[in-house]
mmCIF file of C-alpha atoms and ligand atoms in Angstrom:
data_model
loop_
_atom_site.group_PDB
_atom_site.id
_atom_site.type_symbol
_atom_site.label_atom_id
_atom_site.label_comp_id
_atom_site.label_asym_id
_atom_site.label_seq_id
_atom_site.Cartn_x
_atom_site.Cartn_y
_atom_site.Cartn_z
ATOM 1 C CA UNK Z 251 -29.009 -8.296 -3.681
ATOM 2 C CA UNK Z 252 -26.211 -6.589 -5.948
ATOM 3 C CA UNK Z 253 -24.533 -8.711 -8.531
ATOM 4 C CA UNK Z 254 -20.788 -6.950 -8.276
ATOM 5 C CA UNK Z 255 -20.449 -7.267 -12.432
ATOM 6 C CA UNK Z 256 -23.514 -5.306 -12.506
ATOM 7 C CA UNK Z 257 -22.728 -3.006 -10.110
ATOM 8 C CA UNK Z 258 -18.602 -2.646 -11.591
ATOM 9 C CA UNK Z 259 -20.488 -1.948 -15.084
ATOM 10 C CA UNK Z 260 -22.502 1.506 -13.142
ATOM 11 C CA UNK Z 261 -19.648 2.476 -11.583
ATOM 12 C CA UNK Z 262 -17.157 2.469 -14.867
ATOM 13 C CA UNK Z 263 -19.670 3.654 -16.902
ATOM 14 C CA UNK Z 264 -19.451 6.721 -14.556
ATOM 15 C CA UNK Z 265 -15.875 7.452 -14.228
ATOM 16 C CA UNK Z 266 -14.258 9.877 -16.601
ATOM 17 C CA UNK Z 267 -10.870 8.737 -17.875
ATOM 18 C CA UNK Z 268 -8.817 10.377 -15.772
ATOM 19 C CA UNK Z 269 -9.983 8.405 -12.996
ATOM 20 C CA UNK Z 270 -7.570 5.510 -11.597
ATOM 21 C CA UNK Z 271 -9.243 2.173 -9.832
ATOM 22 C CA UNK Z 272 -7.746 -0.254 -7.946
ATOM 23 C CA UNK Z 273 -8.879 -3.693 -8.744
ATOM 24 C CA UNK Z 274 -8.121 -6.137 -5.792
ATOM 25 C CA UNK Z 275 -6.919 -9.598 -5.882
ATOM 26 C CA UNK Z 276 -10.562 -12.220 -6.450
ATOM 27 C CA UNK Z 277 -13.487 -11.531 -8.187
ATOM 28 C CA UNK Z 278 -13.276 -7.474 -7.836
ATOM 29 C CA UNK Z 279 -10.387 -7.092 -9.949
ATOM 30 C CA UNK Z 280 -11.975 -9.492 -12.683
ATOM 31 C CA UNK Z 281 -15.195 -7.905 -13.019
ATOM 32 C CA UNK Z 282 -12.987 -5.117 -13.172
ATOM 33 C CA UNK Z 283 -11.670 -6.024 -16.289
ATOM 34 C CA UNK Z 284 -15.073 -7.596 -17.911
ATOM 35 C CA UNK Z 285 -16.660 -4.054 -17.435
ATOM 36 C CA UNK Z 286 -14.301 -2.340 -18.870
ATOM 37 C CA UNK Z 287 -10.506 -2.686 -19.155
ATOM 38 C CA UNK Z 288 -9.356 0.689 -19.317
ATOM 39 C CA UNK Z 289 -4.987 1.434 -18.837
ATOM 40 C CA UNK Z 290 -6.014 3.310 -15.559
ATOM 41 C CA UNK Z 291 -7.247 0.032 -14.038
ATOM 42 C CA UNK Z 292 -4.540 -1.203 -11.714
ATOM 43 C CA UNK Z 293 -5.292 -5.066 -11.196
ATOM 44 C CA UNK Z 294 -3.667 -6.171 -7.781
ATOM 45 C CA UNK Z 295 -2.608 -10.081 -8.791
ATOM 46 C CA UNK Z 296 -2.906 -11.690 -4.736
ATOM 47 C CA UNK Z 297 -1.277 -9.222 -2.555
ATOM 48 C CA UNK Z 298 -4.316 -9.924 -0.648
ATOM 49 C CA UNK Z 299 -5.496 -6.713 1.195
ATOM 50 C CA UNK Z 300 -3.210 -4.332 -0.136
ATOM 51 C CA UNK Z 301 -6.048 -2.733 -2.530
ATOM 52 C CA UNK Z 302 -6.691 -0.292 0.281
ATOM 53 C CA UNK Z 303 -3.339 0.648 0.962
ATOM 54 C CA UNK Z 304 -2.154 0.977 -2.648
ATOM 55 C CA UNK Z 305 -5.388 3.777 -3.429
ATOM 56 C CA UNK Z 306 -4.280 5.631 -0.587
ATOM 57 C CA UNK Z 307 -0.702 5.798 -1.774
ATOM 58 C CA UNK Z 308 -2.108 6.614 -5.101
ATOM 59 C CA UNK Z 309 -4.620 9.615 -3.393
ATOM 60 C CA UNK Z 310 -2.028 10.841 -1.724
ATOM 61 C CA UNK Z 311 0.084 10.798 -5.180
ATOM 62 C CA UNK Z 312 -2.306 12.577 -6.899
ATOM 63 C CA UNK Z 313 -4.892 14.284 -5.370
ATOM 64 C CA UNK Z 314 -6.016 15.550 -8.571
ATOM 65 C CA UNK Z 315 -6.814 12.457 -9.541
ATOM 66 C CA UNK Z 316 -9.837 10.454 -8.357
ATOM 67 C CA UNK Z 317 -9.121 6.974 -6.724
ATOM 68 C CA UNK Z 318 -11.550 3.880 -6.297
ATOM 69 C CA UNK Z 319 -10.107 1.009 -4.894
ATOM 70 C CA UNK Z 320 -12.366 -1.866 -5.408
ATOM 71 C CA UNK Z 321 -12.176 -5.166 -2.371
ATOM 72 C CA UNK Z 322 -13.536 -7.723 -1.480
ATOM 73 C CA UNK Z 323 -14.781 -8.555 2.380
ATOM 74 C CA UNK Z 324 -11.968 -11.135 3.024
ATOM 75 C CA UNK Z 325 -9.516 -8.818 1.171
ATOM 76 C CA UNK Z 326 -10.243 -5.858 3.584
ATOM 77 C CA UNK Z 327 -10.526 -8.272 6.509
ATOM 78 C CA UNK Z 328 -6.806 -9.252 6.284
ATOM 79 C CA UNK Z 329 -6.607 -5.356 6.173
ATOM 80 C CA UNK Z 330 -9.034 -4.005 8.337
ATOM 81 C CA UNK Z 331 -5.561 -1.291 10.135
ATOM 82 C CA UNK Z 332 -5.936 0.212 6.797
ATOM 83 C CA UNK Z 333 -9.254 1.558 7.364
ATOM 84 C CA UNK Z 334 -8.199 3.481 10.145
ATOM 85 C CA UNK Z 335 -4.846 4.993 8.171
ATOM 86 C CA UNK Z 336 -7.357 5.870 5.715
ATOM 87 C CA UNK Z 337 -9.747 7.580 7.325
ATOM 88 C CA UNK Z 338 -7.059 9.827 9.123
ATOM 89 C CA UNK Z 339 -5.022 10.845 6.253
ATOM 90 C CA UNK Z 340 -8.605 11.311 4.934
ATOM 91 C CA UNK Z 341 -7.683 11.961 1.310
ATOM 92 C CA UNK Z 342 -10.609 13.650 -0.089
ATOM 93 C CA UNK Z 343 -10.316 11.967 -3.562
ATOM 94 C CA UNK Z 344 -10.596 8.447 -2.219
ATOM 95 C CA UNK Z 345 -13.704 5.701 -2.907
ATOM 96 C CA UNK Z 346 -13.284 2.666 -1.144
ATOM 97 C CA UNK Z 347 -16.118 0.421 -2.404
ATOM 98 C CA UNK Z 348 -16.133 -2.983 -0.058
ATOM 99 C CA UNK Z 349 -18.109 -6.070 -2.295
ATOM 100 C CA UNK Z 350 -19.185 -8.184 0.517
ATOM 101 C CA UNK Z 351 -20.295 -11.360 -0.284
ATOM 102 C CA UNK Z 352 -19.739 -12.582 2.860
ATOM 103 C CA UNK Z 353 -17.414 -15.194 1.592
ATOM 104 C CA UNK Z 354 -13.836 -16.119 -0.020
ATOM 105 C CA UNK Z 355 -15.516 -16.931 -3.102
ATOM 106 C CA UNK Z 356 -12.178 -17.866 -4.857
ATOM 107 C CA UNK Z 357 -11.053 -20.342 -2.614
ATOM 108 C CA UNK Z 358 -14.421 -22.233 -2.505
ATOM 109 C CA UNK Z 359 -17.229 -20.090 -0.835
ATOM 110 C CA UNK Z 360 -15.744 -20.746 3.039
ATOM 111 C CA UNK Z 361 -17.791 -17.730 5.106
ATOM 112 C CA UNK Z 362 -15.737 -14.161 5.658
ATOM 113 C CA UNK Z 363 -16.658 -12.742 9.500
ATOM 114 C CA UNK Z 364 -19.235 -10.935 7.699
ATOM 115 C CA UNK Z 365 -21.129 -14.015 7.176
ATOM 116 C CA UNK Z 366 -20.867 -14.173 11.189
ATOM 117 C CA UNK Z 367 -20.630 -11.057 13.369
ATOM 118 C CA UNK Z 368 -18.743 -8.208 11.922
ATOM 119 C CA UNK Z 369 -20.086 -5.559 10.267
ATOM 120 C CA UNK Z 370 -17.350 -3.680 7.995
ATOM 121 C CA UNK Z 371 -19.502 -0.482 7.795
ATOM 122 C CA UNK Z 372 -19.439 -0.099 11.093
ATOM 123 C CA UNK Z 373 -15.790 -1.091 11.260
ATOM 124 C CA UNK Z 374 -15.274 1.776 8.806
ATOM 125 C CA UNK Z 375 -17.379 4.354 10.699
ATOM 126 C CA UNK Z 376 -15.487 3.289 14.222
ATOM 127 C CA UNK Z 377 -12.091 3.972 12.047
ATOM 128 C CA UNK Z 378 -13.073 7.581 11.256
ATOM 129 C CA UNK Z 379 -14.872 7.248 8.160
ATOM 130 C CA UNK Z 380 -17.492 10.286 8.111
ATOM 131 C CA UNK Z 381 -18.786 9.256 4.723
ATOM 132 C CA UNK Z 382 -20.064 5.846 4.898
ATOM 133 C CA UNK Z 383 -22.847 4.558 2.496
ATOM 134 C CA UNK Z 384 -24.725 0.446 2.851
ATOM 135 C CA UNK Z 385 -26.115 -0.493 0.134
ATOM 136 C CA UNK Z 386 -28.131 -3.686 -0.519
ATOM 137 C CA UNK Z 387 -30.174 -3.172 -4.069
ATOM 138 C CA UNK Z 388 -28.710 -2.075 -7.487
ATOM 139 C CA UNK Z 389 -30.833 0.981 -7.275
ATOM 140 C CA UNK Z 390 -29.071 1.924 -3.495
ATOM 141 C CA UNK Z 391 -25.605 0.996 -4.760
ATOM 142 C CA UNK Z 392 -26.230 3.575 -7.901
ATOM 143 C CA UNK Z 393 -27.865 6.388 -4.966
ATOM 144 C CA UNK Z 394 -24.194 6.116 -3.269
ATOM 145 C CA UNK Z 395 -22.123 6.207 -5.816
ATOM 146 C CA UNK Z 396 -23.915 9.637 -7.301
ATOM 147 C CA UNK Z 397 -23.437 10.845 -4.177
ATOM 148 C CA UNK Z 398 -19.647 9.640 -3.698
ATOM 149 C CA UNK Z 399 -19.114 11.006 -6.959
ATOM 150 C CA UNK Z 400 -20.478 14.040 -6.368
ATOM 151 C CA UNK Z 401 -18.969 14.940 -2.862
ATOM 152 C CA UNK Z 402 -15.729 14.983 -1.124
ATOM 153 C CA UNK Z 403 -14.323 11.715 0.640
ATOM 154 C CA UNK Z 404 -13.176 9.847 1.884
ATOM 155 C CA UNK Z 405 -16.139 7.462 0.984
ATOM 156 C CA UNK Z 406 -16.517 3.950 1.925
ATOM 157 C CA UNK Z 407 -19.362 2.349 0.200
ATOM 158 C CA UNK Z 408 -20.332 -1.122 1.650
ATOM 159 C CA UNK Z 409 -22.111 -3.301 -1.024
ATOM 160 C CA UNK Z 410 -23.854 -6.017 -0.225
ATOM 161 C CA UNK Z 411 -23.260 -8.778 -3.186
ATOM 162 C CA UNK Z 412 -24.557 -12.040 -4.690
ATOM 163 C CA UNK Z 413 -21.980 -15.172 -4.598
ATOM 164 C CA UNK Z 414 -21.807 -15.208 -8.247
ATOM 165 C CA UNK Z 415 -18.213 -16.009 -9.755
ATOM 166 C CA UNK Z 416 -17.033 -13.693 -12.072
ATOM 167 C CA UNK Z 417 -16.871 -14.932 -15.469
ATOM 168 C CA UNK Z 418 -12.810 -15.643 -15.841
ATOM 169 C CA UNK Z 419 -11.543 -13.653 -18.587
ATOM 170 C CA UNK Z 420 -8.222 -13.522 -17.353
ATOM 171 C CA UNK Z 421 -7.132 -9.238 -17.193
ATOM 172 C CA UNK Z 422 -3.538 -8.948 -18.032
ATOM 173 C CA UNK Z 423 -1.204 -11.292 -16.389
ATOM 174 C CA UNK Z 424 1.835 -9.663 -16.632
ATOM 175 C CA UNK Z 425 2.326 -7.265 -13.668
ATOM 176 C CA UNK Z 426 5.181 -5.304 -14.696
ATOM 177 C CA UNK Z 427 2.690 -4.909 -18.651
ATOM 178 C CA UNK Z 428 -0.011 -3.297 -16.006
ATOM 179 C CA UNK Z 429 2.287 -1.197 -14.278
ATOM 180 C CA UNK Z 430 3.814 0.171 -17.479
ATOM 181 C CA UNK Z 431 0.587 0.518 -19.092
ATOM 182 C CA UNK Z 432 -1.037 2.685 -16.071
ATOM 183 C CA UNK Z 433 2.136 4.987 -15.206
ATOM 184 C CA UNK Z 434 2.661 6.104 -19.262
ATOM 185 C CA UNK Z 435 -1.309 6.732 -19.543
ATOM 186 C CA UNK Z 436 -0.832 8.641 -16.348
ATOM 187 C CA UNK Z 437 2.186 10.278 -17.498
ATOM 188 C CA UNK Z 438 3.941 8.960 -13.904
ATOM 189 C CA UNK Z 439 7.505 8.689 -13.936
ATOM 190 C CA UNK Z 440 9.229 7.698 -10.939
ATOM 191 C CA UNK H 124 26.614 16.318 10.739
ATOM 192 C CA UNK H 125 25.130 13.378 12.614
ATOM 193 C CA UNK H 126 23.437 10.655 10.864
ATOM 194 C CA UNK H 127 20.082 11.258 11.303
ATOM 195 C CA UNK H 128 21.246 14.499 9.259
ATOM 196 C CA UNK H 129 22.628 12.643 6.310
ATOM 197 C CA UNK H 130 19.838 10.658 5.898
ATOM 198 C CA UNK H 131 17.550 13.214 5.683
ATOM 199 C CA UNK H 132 19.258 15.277 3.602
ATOM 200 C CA UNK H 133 20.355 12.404 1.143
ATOM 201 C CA UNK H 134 16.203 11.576 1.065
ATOM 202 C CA UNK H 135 15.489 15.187 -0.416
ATOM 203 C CA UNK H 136 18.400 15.155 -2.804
ATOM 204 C CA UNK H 137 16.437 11.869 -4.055
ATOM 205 C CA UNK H 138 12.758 13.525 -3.797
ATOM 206 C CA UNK H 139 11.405 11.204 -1.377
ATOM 207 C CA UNK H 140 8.429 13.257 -0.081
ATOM 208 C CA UNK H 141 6.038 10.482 1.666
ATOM 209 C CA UNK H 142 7.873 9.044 4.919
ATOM 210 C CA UNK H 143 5.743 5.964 5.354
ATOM 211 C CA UNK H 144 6.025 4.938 9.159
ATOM 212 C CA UNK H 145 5.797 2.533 12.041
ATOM 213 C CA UNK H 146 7.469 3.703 14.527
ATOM 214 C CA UNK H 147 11.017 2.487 16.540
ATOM 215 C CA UNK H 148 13.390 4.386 18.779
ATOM 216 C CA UNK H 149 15.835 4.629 15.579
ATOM 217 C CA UNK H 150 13.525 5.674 13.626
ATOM 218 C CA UNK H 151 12.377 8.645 16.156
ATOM 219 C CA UNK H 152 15.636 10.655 15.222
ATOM 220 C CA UNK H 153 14.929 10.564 11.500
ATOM 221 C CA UNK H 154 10.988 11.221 11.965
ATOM 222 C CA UNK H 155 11.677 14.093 14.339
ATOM 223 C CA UNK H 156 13.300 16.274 12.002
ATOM 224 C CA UNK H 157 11.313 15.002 8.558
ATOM 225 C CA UNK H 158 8.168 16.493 11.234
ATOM 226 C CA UNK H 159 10.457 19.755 11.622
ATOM 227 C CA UNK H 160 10.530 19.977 7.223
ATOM 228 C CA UNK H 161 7.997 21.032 4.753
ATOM 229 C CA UNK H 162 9.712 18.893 2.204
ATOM 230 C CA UNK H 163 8.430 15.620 3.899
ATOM 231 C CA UNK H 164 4.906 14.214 4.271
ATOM 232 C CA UNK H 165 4.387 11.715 7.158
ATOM 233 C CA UNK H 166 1.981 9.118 7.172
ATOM 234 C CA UNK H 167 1.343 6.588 10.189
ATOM 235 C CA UNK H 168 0.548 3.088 9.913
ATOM 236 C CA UNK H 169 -1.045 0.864 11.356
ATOM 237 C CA UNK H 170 1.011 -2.130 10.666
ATOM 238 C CA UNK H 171 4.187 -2.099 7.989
ATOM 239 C CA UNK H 172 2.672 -3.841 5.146
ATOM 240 C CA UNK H 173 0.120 -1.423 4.534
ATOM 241 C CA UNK H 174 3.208 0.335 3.839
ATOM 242 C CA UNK H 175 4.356 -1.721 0.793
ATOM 243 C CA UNK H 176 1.216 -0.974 -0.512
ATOM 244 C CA UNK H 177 1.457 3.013 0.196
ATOM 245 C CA UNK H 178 4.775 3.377 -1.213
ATOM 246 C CA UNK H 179 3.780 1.784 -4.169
ATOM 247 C CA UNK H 180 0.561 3.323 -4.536
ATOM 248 C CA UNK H 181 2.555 6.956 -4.667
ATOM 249 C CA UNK H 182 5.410 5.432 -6.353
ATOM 250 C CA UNK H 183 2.684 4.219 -9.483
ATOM 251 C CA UNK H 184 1.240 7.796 -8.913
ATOM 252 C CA UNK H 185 4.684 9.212 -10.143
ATOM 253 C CA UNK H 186 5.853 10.072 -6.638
ATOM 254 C CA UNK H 187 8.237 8.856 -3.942
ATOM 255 C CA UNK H 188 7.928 7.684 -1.056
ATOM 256 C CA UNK H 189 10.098 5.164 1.722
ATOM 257 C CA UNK H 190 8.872 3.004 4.432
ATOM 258 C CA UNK H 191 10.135 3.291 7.536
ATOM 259 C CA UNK H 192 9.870 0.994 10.323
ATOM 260 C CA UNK H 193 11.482 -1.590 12.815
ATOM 261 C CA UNK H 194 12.917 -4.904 12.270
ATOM 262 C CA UNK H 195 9.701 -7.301 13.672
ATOM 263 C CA UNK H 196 7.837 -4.874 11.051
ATOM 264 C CA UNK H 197 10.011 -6.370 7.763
ATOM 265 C CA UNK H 198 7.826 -9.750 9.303
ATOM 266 C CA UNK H 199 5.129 -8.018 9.213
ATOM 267 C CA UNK H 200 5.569 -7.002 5.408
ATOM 268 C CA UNK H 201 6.996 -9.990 3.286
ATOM 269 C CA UNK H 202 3.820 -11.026 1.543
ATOM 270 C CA UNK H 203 3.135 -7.867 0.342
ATOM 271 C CA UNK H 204 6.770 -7.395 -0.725
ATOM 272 C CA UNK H 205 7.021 -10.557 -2.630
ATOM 273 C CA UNK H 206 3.546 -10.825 -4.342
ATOM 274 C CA UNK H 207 3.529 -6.074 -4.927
ATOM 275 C CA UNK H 208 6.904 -4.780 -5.381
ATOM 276 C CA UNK H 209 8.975 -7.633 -6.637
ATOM 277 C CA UNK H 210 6.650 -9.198 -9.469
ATOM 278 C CA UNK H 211 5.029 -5.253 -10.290
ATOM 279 C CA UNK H 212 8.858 -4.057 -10.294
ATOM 280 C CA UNK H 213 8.267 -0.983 -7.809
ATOM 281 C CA UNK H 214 11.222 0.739 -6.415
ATOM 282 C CA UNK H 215 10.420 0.411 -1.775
ATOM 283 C CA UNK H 216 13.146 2.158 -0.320
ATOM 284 C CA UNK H 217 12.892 0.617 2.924
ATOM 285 C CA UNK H 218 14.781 2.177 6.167
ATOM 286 C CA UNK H 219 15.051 -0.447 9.058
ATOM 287 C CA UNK H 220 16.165 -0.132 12.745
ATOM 288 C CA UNK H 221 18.047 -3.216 13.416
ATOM 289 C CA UNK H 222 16.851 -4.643 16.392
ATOM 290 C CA UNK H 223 17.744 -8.220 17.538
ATOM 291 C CA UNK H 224 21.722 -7.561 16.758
ATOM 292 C CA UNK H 225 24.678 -6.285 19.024
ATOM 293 C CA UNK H 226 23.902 -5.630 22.325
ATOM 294 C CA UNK H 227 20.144 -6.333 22.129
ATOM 295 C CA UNK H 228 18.137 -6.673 25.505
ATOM 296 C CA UNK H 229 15.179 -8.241 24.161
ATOM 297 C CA UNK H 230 15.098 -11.690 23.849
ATOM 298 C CA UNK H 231 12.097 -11.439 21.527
ATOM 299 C CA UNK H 232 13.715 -9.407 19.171
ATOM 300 C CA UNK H 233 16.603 -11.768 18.474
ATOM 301 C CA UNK H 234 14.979 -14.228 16.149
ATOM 302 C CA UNK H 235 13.880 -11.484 13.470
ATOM 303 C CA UNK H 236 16.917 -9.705 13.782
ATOM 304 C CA UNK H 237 18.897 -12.641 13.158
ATOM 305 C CA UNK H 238 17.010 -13.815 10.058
ATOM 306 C CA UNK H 239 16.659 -11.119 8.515
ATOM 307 C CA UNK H 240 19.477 -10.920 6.344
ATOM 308 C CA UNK H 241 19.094 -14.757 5.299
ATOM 309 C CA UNK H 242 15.485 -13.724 4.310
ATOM 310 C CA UNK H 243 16.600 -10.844 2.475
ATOM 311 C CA UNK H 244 19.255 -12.947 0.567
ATOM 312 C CA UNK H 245 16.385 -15.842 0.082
ATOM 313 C CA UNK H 246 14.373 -12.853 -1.626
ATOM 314 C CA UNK H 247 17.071 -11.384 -3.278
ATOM 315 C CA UNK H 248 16.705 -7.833 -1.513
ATOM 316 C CA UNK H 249 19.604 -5.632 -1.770
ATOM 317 C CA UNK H 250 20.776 -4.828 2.161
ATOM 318 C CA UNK H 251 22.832 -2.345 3.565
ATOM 319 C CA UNK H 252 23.983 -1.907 7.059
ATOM 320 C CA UNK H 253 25.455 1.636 8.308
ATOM 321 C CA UNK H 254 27.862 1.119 11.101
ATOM 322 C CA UNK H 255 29.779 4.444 10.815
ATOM 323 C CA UNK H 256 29.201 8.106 11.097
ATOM 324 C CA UNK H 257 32.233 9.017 8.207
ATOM 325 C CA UNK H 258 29.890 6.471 5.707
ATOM 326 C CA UNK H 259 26.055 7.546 5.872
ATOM 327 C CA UNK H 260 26.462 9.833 3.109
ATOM 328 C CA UNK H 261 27.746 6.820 0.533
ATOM 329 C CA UNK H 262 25.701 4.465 1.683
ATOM 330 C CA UNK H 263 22.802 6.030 1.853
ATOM 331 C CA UNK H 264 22.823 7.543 -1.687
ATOM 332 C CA UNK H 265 23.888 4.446 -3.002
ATOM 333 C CA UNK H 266 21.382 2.622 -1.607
ATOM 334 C CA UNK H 267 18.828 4.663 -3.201
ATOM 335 C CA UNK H 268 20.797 4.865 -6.858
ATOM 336 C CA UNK H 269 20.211 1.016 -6.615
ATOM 337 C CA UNK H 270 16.436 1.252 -5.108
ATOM 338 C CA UNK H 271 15.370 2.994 -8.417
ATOM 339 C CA UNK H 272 17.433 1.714 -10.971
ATOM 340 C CA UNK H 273 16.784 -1.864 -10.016
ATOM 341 C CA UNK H 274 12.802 -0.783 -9.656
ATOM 342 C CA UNK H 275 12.276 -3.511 -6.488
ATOM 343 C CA UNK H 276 12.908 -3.491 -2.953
ATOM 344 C CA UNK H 277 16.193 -2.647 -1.284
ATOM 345 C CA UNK H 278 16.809 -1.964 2.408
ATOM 346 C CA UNK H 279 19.356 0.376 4.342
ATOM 347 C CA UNK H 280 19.928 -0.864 8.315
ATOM 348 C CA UNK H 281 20.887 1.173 10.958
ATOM 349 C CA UNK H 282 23.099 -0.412 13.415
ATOM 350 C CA UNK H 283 23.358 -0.306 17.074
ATOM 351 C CA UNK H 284 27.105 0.377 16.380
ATOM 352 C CA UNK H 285 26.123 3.879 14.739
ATOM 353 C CA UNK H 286 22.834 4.448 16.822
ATOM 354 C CA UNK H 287 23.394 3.105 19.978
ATOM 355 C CA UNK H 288 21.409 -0.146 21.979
ATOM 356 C CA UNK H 289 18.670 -0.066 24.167
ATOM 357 C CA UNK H 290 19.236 -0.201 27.607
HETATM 358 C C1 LIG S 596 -2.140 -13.853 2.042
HETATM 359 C C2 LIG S 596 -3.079 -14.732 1.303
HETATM 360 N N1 LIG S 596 -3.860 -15.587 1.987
HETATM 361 C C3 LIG S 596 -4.729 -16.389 1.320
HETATM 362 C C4 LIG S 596 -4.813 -16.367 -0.047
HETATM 363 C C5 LIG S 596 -5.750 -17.295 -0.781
HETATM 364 N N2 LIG S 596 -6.874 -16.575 -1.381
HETATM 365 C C6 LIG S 596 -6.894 -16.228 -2.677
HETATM 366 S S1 LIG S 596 -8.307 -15.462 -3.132
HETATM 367 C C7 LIG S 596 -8.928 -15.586 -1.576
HETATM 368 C C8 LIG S 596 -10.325 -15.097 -1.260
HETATM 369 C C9 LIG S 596 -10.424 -13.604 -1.261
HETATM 370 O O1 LIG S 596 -11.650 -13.230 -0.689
HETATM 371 P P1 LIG S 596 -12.309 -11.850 -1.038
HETATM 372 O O2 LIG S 596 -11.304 -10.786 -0.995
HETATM 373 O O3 LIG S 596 -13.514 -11.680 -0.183
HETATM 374 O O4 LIG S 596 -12.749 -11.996 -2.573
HETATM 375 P P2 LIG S 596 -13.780 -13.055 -3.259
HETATM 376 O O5 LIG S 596 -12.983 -14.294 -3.586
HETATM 377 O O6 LIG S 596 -14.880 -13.331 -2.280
HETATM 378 O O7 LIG S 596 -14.223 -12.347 -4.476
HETATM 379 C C10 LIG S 596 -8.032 -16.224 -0.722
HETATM 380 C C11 LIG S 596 -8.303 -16.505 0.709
HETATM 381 C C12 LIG S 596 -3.940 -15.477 -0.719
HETATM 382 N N3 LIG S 596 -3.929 -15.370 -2.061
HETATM 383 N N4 LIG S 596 -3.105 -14.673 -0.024
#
């Protein structure tokens, strides 16, 4: 199985600078920031689900600009409409890598519907998605991304992960100190 | 020039290009001539607090967007608005059909129609409701002047005294 610090460590390793990621609210948006903080990470404090919907505001906002928007199973389960907007804007600079460990981890490990019957690839294929990768080994999650990063999305990556807690080393706390810091590297001004 | 008019003509003088929807009646007259305008991009939701995040999503991105949708869909979008736009300090320009009001048929509608402005004092989101033609124009520029200078949510209402009830 995928250890998701592992896995966050391959994929920043292989974004440029320019690229923005969307770290969502558990233990995405920490390993987030042990990989690598970088000012174009955009941690998502709760707001549970709206990792999703925030990357495809920011696709839309600047399609020269890739997006990867990084959740967790029970984030994208309290936001599963999203996959559908998604996939029919279809923003062709989008990555939306799913962590599924099949559990809310934060909250003490209580199972995700993944654990039980749904399966959030296929949820993402039946909402339009015509890029969808599973991966279940470090070696398969790598094979996807190359390919995500090489061709145009939408992509929805579905990684299978381990139920390992991120090592807490807090990422910034202050939310309006994150925004500031991403728009001025991005030169965004609203 | 009716309201739907003003509106949209206020939103380009403010370079909102996204219209972030869910759909209501009110709402129709706006959408159907941002559809008519290559100065407006629509996208369709699924539910309204997707669209907190999509607004501020383009918003971060350097670009402007509002969310447009029905009252029972400000219900539908208060966790996202108090734990995204209030603590990251986003301007949401949000454009609600008041439902549950004057002359309102629907018994289910009543309850979120009536709260609503208690929940937007409780959250301490500026609200403004346009009853007349002759003051679209003010209010709806000044609504947005406060949207982006306070950088947070604000909300303009459109009554059933300027758009007419259901039947
Ligand atoms: C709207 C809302 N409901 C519940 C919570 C409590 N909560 C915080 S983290 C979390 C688990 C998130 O699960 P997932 O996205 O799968 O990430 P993981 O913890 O497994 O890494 C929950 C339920 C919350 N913060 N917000």
């Amino acid at each position: 199985m995928i250890n998701m610090l592992e896995a966050t460590k391959i994929l920043v390793a292989r974004l440029s600078d320019d690229d923005l990621v969307v770290g969502g609210l558990g233990n995405p948006k920490f390993n987030l920031f042990q990989a690598k903080d970088r000012p174009r990470n955009l941690y998502l404090w709760n707001a549970m689900g709206m990792a999703s919907s925030v990357g495809l505001g920011l696709a839309m906002a600047r399609p020269e600009n890739r997006v990867v928007v990084l959740q967790g199973d029970g984030s994208l389960l309290m936001n599963l409409g999203s996959l559908a907007t998604e996939a029919w804007r279809a923003p062709r600079n989008l990555i939306h890598i799913c962590w599924d460990n099949r559990m809310y981890e934060l909250t003490g490990k209580q199972p995700t519907a993944s654990a039980g019957t749904a399966d959030l690839a296929r949820i993402a294929e039946g909402a339009g998605f015509e890029k969808v990768a599973r991966a279940e080994t470090l070696p398969a999650f790598e094979a996807s991304l190359e390919r995500a990063l090489a061709e145009d999305g939408p992509w929805f990556i579905h990684a299978l992960v381990d139920d390992q807690r991120a090592a807490r080393e807090y990422p910034p706390k202050s939310p309006t100190f994150i925004k500031h810091r991403f728009m001025s590297d991005l030169g965004a001004e609203i | 020039m009716a309201w739907p008019e003003t509106i949209i003509r206020v939103l380009k003088s403010y370079r909102i290009e996204f219209i972030n929807y869910l759909p209501d009646a009110m709402g129709e007259r706006l959408l159907k001539l941002a559809r008519e305008d290559s100065d407006f991009d629509l996208l369709p939701l699924a539910r309204e607090e997707e669209g907190v995040g999509t607004v501020c999503g383009q918003m971060l991105g350097g670009r402007r967007g509002v969310l447009l949708m029905p009252t029972s869909g400000l219900g539908n979008s208060l966790n996202a608005i108090a734990s995204l736009a209030i603590p990251y300090k986003i301007p949401l320009p949000m454009i609600i059909g008041f439902r549950g009001g004057l002359g309102e048929f629907n018994g289910s509608q009543v309850m979120m129609g009536q709260a609503m402005p208690d929940i937007f004092r409780a959250m301490r989101i500026p609200y403004f409701i346009l009853k007349r033609e002759d003051e679209v124009e003010t209010v709806t520029e000044g609504f947005l002047r406060l949207t982006f200078s306070n950088e947070g949510p604000a909300a303009l209402l459109i009554s059933t005294q300027l758009a007419g009830w259901k039947e």
